[in-house]
mmCIF file of C-alpha atoms in Angstrom:
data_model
loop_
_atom_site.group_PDB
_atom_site.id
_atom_site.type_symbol
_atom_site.label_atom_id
_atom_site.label_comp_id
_atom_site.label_asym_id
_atom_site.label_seq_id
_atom_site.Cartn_x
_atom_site.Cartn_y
_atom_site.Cartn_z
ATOM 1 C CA UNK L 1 82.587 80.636 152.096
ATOM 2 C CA UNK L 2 86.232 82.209 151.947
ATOM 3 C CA UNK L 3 86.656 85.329 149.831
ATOM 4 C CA UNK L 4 90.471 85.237 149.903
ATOM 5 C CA UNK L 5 91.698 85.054 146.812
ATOM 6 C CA UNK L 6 92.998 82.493 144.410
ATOM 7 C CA UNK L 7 96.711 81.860 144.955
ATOM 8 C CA UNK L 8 98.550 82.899 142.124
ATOM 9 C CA UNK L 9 99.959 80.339 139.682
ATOM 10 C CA UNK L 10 103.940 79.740 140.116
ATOM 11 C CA UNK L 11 105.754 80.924 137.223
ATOM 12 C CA UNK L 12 107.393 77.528 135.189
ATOM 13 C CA UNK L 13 110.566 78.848 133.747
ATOM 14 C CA UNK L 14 111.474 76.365 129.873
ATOM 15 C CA UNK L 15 114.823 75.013 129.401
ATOM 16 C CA UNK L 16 115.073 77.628 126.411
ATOM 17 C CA UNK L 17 114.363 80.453 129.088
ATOM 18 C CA UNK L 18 116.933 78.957 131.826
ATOM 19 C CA UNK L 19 119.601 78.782 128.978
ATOM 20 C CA UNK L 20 119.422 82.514 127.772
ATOM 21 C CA UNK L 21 119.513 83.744 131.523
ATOM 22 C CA UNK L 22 122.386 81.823 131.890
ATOM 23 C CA UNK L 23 124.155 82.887 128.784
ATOM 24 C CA UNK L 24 123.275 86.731 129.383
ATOM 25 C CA UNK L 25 124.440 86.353 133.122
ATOM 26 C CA UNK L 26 127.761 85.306 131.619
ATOM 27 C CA UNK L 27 127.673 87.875 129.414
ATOM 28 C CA UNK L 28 127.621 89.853 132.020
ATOM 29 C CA UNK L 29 129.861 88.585 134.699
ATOM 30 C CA UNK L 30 132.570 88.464 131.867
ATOM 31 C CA UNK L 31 131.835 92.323 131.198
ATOM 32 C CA UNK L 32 131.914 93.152 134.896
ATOM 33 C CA UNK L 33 135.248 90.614 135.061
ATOM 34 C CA UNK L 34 136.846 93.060 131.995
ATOM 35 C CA UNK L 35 135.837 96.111 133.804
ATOM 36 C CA UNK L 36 138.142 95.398 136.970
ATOM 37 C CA UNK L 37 140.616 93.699 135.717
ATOM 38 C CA UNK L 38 141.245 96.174 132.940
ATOM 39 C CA UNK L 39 139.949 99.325 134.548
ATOM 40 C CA UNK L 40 142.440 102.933 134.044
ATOM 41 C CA UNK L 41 141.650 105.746 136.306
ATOM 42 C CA UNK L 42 143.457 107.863 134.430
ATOM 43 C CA UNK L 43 140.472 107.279 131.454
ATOM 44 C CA UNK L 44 137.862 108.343 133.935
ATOM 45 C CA UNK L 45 140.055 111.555 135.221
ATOM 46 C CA UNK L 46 140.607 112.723 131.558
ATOM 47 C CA UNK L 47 137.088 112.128 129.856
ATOM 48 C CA UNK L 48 134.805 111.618 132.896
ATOM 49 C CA UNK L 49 133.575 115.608 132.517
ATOM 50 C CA UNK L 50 133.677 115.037 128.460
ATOM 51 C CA UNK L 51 131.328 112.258 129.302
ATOM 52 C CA UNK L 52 129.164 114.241 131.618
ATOM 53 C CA UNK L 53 128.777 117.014 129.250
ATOM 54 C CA UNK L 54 127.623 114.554 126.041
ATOM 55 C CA UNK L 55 125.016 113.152 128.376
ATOM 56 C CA UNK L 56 123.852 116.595 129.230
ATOM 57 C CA UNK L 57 123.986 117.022 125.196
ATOM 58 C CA UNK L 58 122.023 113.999 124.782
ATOM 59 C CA UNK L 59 119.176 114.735 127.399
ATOM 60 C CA UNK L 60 118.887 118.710 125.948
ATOM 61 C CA UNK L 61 118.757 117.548 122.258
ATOM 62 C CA UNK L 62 115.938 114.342 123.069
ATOM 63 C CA UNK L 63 113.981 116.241 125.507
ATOM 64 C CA UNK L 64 113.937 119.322 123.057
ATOM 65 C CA UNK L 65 113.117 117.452 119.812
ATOM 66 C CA UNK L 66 110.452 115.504 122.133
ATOM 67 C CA UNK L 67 108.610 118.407 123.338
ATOM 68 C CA UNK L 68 108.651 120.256 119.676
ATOM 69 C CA UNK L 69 107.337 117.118 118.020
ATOM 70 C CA UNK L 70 105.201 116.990 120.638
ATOM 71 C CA UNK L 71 103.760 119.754 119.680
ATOM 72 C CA UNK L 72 103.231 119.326 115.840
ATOM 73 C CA UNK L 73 102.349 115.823 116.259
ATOM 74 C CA UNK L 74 98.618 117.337 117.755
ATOM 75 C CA UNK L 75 97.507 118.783 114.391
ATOM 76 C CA UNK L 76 99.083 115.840 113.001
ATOM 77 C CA UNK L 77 97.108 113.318 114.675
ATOM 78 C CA UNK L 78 94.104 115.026 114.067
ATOM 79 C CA UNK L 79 94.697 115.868 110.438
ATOM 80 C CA UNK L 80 94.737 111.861 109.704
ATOM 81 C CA UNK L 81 91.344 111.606 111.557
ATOM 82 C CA UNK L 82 89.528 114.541 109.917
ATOM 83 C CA UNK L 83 87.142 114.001 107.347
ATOM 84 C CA UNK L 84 88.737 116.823 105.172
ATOM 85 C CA UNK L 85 90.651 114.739 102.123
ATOM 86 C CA UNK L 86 93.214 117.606 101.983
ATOM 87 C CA UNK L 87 94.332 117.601 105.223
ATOM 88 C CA UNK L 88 93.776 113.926 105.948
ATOM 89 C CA UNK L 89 96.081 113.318 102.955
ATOM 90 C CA UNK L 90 99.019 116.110 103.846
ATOM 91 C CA UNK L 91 98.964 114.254 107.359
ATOM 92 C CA UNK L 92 99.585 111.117 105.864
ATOM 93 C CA UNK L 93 102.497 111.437 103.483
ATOM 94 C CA UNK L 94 104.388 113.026 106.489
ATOM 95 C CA UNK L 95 103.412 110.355 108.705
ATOM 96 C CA UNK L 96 103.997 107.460 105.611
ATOM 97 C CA UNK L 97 107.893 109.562 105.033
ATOM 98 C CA UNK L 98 109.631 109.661 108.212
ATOM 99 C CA UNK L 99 108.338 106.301 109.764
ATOM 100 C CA UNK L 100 109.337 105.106 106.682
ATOM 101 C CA UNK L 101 112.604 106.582 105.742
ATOM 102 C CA UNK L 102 115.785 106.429 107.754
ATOM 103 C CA UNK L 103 116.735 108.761 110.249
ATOM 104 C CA UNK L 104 120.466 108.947 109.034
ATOM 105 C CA UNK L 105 118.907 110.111 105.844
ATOM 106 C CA UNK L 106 116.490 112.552 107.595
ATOM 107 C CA UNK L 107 119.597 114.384 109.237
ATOM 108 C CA UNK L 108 121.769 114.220 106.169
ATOM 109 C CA UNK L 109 118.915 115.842 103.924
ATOM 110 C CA UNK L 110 118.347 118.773 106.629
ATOM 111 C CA UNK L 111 122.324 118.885 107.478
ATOM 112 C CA UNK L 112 123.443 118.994 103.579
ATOM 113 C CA UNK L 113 120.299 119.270 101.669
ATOM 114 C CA UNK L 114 119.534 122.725 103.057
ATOM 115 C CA UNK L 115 123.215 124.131 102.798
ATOM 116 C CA UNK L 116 122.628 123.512 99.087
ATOM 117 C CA UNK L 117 120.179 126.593 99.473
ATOM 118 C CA UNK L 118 122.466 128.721 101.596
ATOM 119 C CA UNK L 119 121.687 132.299 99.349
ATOM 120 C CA UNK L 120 117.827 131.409 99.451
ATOM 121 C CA UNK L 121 117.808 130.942 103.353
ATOM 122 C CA UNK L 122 120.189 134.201 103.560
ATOM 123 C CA UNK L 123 117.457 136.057 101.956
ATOM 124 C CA UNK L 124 114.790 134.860 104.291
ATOM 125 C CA UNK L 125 116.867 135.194 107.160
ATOM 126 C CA UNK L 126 116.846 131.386 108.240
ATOM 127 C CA UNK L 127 120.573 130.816 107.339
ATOM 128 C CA UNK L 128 121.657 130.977 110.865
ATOM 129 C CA UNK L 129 119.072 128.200 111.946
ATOM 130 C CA UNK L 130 120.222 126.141 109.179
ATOM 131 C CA UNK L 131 124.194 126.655 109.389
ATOM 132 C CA UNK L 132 124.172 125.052 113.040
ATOM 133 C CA UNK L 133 124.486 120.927 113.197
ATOM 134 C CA UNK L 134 122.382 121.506 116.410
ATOM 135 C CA UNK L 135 119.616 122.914 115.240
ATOM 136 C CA UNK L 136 119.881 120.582 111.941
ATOM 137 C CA UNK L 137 119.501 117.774 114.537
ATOM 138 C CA UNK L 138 116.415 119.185 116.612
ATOM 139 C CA UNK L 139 114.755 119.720 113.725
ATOM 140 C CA UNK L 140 115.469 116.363 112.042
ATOM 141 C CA UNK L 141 114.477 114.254 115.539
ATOM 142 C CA UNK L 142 111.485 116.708 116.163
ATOM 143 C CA UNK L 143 109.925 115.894 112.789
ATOM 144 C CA UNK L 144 110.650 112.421 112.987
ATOM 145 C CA UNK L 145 109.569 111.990 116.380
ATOM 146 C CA UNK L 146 106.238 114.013 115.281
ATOM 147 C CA UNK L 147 105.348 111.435 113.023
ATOM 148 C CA UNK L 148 105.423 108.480 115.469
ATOM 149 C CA UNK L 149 103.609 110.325 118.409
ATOM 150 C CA UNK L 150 101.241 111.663 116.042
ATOM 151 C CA UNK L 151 100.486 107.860 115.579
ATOM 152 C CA UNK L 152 100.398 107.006 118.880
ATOM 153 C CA UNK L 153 97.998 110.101 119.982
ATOM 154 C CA UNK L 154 95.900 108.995 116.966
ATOM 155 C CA UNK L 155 95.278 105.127 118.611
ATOM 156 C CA UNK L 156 95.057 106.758 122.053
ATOM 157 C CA UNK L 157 92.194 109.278 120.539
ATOM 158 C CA UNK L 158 90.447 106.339 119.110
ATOM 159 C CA UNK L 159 90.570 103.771 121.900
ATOM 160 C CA UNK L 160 88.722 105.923 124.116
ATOM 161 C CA UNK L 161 85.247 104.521 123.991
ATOM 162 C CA UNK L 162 82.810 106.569 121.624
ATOM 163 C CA UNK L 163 80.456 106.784 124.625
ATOM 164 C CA UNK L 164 82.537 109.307 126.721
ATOM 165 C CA UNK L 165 81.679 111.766 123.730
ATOM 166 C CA UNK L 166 78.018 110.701 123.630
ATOM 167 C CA UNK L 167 77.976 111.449 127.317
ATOM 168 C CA UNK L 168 79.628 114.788 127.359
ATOM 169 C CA UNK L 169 77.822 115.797 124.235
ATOM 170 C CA UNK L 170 74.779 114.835 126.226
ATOM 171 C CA UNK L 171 75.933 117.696 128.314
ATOM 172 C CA UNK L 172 76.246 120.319 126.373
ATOM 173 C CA UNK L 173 79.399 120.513 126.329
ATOM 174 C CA UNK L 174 81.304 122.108 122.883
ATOM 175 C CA UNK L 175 83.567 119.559 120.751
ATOM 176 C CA UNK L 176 87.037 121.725 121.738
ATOM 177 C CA UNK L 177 85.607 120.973 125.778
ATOM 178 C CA UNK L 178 85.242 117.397 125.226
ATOM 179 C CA UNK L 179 88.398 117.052 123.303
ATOM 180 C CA UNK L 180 90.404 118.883 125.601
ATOM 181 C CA UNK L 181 88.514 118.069 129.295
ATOM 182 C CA UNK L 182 87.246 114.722 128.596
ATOM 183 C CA UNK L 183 89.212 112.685 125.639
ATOM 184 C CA UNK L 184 92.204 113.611 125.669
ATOM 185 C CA UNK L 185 93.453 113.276 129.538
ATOM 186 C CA UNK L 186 92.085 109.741 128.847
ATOM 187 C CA UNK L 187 94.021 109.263 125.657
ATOM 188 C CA UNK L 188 97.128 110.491 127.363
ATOM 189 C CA UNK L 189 96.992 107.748 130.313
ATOM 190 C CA UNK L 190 96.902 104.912 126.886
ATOM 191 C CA UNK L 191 99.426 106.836 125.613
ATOM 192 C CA UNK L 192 102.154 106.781 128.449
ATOM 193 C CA UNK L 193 104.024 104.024 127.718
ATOM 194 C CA UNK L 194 104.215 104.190 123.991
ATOM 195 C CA UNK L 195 105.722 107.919 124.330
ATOM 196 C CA UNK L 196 107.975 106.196 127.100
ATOM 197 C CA UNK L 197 108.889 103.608 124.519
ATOM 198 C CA UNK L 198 109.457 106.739 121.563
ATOM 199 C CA UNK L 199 111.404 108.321 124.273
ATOM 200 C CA UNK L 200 114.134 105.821 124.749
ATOM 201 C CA UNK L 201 114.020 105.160 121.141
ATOM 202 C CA UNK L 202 114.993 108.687 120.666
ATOM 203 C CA UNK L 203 117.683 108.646 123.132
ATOM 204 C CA UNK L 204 119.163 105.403 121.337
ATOM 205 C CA UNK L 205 118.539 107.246 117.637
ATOM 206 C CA UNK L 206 120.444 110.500 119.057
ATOM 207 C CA UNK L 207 123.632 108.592 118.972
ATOM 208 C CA UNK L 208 123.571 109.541 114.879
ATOM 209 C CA UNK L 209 123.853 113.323 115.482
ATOM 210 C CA UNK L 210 127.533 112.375 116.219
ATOM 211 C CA UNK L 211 128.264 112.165 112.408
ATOM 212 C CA UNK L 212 126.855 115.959 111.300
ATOM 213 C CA UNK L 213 129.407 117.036 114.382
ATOM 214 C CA UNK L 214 127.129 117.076 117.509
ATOM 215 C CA UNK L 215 129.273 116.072 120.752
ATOM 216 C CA UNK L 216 126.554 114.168 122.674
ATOM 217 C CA UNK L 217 127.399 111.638 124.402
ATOM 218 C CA UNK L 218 128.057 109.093 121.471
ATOM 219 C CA UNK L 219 130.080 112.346 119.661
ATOM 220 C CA UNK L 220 132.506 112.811 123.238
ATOM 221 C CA UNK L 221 132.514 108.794 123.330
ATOM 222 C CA UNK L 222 134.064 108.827 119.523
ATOM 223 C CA UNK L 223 136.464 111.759 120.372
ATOM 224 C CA UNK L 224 137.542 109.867 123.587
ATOM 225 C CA UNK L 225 138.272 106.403 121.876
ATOM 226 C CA UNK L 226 140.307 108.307 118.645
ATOM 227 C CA UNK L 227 142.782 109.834 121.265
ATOM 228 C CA UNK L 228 142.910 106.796 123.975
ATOM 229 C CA UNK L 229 142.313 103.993 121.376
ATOM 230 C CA UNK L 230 140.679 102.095 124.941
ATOM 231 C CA UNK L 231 137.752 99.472 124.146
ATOM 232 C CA UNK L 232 136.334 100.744 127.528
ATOM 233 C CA UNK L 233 135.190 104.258 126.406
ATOM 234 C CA UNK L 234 132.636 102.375 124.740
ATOM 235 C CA UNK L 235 131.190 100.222 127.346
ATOM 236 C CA UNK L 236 130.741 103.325 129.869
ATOM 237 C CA UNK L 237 129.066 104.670 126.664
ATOM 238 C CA UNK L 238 127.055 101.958 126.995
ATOM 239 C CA UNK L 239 126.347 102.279 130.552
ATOM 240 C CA UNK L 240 125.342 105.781 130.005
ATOM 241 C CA UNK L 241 122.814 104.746 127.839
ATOM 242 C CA UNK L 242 121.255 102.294 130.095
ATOM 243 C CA UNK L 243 121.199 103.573 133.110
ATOM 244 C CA UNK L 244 119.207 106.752 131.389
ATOM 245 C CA UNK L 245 116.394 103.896 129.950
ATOM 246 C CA UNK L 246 116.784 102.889 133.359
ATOM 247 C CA UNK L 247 115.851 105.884 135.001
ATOM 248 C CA UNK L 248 113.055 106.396 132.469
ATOM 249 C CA UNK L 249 111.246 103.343 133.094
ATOM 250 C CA UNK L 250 110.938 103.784 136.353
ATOM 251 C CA UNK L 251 109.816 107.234 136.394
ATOM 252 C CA UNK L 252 107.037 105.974 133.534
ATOM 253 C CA UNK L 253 106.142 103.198 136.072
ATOM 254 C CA UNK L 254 105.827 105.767 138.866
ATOM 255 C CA UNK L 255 103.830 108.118 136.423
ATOM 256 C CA UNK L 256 101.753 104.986 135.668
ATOM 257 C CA UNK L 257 101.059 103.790 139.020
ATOM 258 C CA UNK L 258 100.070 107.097 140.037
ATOM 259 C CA UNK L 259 97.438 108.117 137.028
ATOM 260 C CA UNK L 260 95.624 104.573 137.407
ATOM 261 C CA UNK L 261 95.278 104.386 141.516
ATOM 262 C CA UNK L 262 91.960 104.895 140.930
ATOM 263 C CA UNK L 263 91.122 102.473 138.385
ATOM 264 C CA UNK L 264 92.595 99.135 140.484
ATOM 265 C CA UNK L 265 89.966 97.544 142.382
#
């Protein structure tokens, strides 16, 4: 008896399918046609470092915001799975707000809302926090972001199978062990690609802070295009932007690869 196995089934591709790739691959060669035939140096040598420093902008802000609501979205997560009403229900109205509010309006109610309180904040010494459109947008992406990766740590948490607590209880182990040694090192390898996924949504989202006076990369792009008044400072905007999700899904594939070796048979 043969144990090789089964060939694998040849991929059938529908008309509908064969259609789009052709449309998007002449989407493409006409952008790539564009780019040559219209390209100006002299737009690269005069806002190639502006463009260099708004990505840096953009990578400090996301990765800063990320790692803060990284942080709060822990108590978060397990403040909708505790069994105390009070803090079950606190964790939930910040979740249920800002997935379900607007970002724009998030920034605009830190940005302006707050500077409505400028004497209060004086007297509690947070003005200068406050009175910076950088810090207005790490705080506004790092509470937003808290509430969607509290979400995400909360299905991790709950998809690991009740058993691995049973076991470890079995143990003797204390519930801050198992939580910490045993649950959630699983829950982060579930979690991987969903904070992967709220990563690049972030780095899309960012583009906003442009508006409260933030010169990321979207904010230098803007700038650029008001003095040149060139279509093209947009498109190598755009490339920007996806050769970052590029890079990032390929590093979460790598990460991915790497955690689950041990689980492929």
């Amino acid at each position: 008896m043969s144990l090789a196995p089964p060939p694998v089934a040849r991929r059938r591709y529908s008309l509908g399918g064969v259609i789009a790739i052709g449309f998007w691959a002449l989407v493409l060669l006409g952008l790539a046609f564009y780019l040559v035939s219209s390209f100006n140096p002299m737009l690269i040598q005069r806002y190639g470092w502006a463009y260099l420093n708004g990505l840096g902008t953009t990578v400090t802000l996301v990765l800063t915001a990320f790692v803060i609501g990284a942080i709060l979205s822990l108590p978060i997560a397990l403040g909708r799975k505790s069994d105390n009403g009070l803090a079950r229900g606190t964790s939930f109205v910040f979740v249920y707000f800002f997935r379900g509010t607007p970002l724009i309006a998030q920034i605009f109610l830190v940005y302006y809302g707050f500077g409505q309180f400028r004497p209060q904040l004086e007297a509690v010494g947070l003005w200068w926090f406050f009175r910076e459109a950088w810090s207005c947008a790490v705080f506004s992406l790092a509470l937003n972001t808290a509430a969607y990766q509290a979400e995400i740590l909360r299905g991790a948490i709950e998809s690991v199978p009740k058993g691995q607590w049973e076991g470890a209880r079995s143990l003797g182990l204390s519930t801050p062990v198992i939580f910490w040694k045993v649950i959630l090192p699983q829950a982060m390898i579930v979690a991987l690609r969903p904070y992967a996924n709220e990563i690049i949504l972030m780095i899309k989202a960012s583009a906003i802070v442009a508006i409260i006076t933030v010169y990321d990369l979207m904010g230098e792009t803007r700038l650029a295009y008001s003095r040149s008044y060139d279509f093209q400072t947009y498109i190598y905007a755009a490339l920007f932007y996806l050769a970052i999700v590029e890079v990032l899904r390929n590093l979460t594939a790598l990460a991915e690869r790497r955690l689950i070796r041990h689980l492929k048979r």
